[in-house]
Amino acid sequence: MKGSIDLGVQPRGNAFPKPDGLAGEFFYPLIVGMCDSCAMVQLMADIPQEVRYHDQYPYRASNSTVHSAHFAGVAHRLLRTELTGHDRFIVEIGCNDGVMLASIAEAGVRHLGVEPSQEVAELARSRGIEVLPRFFDEETAAQIRAGYGPADVIFGANVIAHISHLDSVLKGAVTLLGPDGVFVFEEPYLGAVVEQTAFDLFYDEHSFVFSVSSIRAAARLFGLDLVDAEPLAIHGGSMRYTLAKRGARRPTPAVAELLAAERARGLDRHATLEELNRRAERVRDDLTSLLRSLRAEGKRVAGYGAPAKITTVTNYCGIGADLIPYVCDSTPSKQNRVVAGSHIPVVPPSVFRRDRPDYAVLFAWNHAEEIMEKESGFTGRWIVYIPEVRIL
Ligand code: TMP
């Protein structure tokens, strides 16, 4: 495996240190490579998961109304399809604050959330969800099977690609699923990352960026078939994968169609990542020169949204508080902290509304519609950098 994308030395995407706690920040080389045999796109460095998903892990899945509606929709679809009949059982890996399982619990269906980050696990519990505070792997799967019986569904959203021990997760799925059970997960899609030059989706938590072909190859190694794949608009372009035990279900036509489309687009070739690297460099050069000229003109620029992605972009581009004095974000646990490495302060959206900057860089670009609607009173101009730098 060789590295094809070099995003420089980076801190943890979701670290959000306190302004007085900057000593000893953790940095690592963010280099992205592709496996020569299965074309799995992955980080060359492996950051220990205990460092990433600590007790105060700040991400809240329920923070966006669009996402909340999406996950309620996922729950209702599973209730109508895989979870009909007597005493069905669903396990969610990384249930976060219970955004999906809340609807399952409300329907009275047996469920278990597996969530190692304590603060979000507590939020899920407060919604009536049963939570096992652990990382999901082979051992956890065996423990759940012994205590609760086989699962009809294992679900995960924006979490499976975060787990560097993917082999143990897939072995665990085989252990935990009943004979006709399915492992359904949705994750940012390599095809969308390449198409949109979304290089900021690479950060320490995204150990992998999956494609249909790489997931099919990985699943096969452990006795699982990829039986469905469904493109989703969420998180800037995701894919929902459905795995079943070998031979248990017939793959839908979508699998072969998507595999052919991926081959045609070169998603299994190093050259595709190298081209993405060149486009990222162009975004970096354009964004920094735009921000420098705005500063020279005396314009006031703010950032909007502090997703983990902001850490990658600002550190890769060398953008600090000199170019963007603050970024606003609605997540209370990120406010009054700073973006790791670049040290841009994170403030509540009320500061942005009061300050009325001339320009706002939209870092939470995957929530563009929701944010622009919410900020329809904003009189300045939006700057976007995905897929290229533009002033709207
Ligand atoms: P995400 O892209 O990982 O979902 O993170 C989006 C970030 O943007 C998250 O920190 C919350 C923030 N956000 C706002 O500040 N205002 C909003 O209206 C929305 C939708 C998100």
Coordinates of N, CA and C and ligand atoms in Angstrom, one line a residue, residues 59 63-65 67 203 235 304-309 328-331 334 349 364 366-367 370-371 374, ligand 1:
Y59 N -19.2 14.9 19.5 CA -20.2 14.8 18.4 C -21.6 14.4 18.9
N63 N -27.9 16.7 16.4 CA -27.7 18.1 16.4 C -28.3 18.8 15.1
S64 N -28.5 18.0 14.1 CA -29.1 18.5 12.8 C -30.5 17.9 12.7
T65 N -31.5 18.8 12.4 CA -32.9 18.3 12.2 C -33.0 17.4 11.0
H67 N -30.6 15.4 10.0 CA -30.1 14.1 10.4 C -31.1 13.3 11.3
Y203 N -9.9 12.5 8.3 CA -9.3 12.9 9.6 C -9.2 11.6 10.4
H235 N -24.5 13.4 4.7 CA -23.0 13.7 4.9 C -22.3 13.9 3.6
Y304 N -18.4 29.1 9.7 CA -19.7 28.6 10.2 C -19.7 27.1 10.3
G305 N -19.9 26.6 11.5 CA -19.9 25.1 11.7 C -18.5 24.7 12.0
A306 N -18.4 23.9 13.1 CA -17.1 23.3 13.5 C -17.1 21.8 13.5
P307 N -17.4 21.2 12.3 CA -17.3 19.7 12.2 C -15.9 19.3 12.3
A308 N -15.6 18.0 12.5 CA -14.2 17.6 12.5 C -13.5 18.0 11.3
K309 N -14.2 18.1 10.2 CA -13.6 18.5 8.9 C -12.8 19.8 9.0
C328 N -18.5 29.7 14.4 CA -19.7 29.4 15.3 C -20.2 28.0 15.1
D329 N -20.7 27.4 16.2 CA -21.2 26.1 16.1 C -22.3 25.9 17.2
S330 N -23.3 25.2 16.8 CA -24.5 25.1 17.7 C -24.3 24.0 18.8
T331 N -23.2 23.3 18.8 CA -22.9 22.2 19.7 C -22.3 22.8 21.0
K334 N -18.7 22.0 22.1 CA -17.6 22.5 21.3 C -17.3 24.0 21.6
P349 N -23.7 30.3 17.9 CA -24.2 31.0 16.7 C -24.7 32.5 17.0
A364 N -19.4 23.5 7.7 CA -20.3 22.4 7.8 C -21.1 22.3 6.4
N366 N -21.9 20.1 4.4 CA -22.9 19.0 4.2 C -24.2 19.4 4.8
H367 N -24.3 20.5 5.6 CA -25.6 21.0 6.1 C -25.9 22.3 5.5
E370 N -29.7 23.5 5.3 CA -30.3 23.8 6.7 C -29.7 25.1 7.3
I371 N -28.4 25.2 7.1 CA -27.7 26.4 7.7 C -28.1 27.7 7.0
K374 N -31.6 28.6 8.0 CA -31.6 29.1 9.4 C -31.0 30.5 9.5
Ligands
TMP1 P1 -21.2 17.0 10.9 O1 -20.9 17.5 9.5 O2 -20.2 16.0 11.4 O3 -22.6 16.5 11.0 O4 -21.0 18.3 11.9 C1 -21.7 19.4 11.6 C2 -21.4 20.5 12.6 O5 -22.1 21.7 12.3 C3 -21.7 20.2 14.1 O6 -20.7 20.5 14.9 C4 -23.0 21.0 14.3 C5 -22.8 22.2 13.4 N1 -24.0 22.8 12.9 C6 -24.3 24.1 13.3 O7 -23.5 24.7 14.0 N2 -25.5 24.6 12.9 C7 -26.4 23.9 12.1 O8 -27.5 24.5 11.8 C8 -26.1 22.6 11.8 C9 -27.0 21.8 10.9 C10 -24.9 22.0 12.2

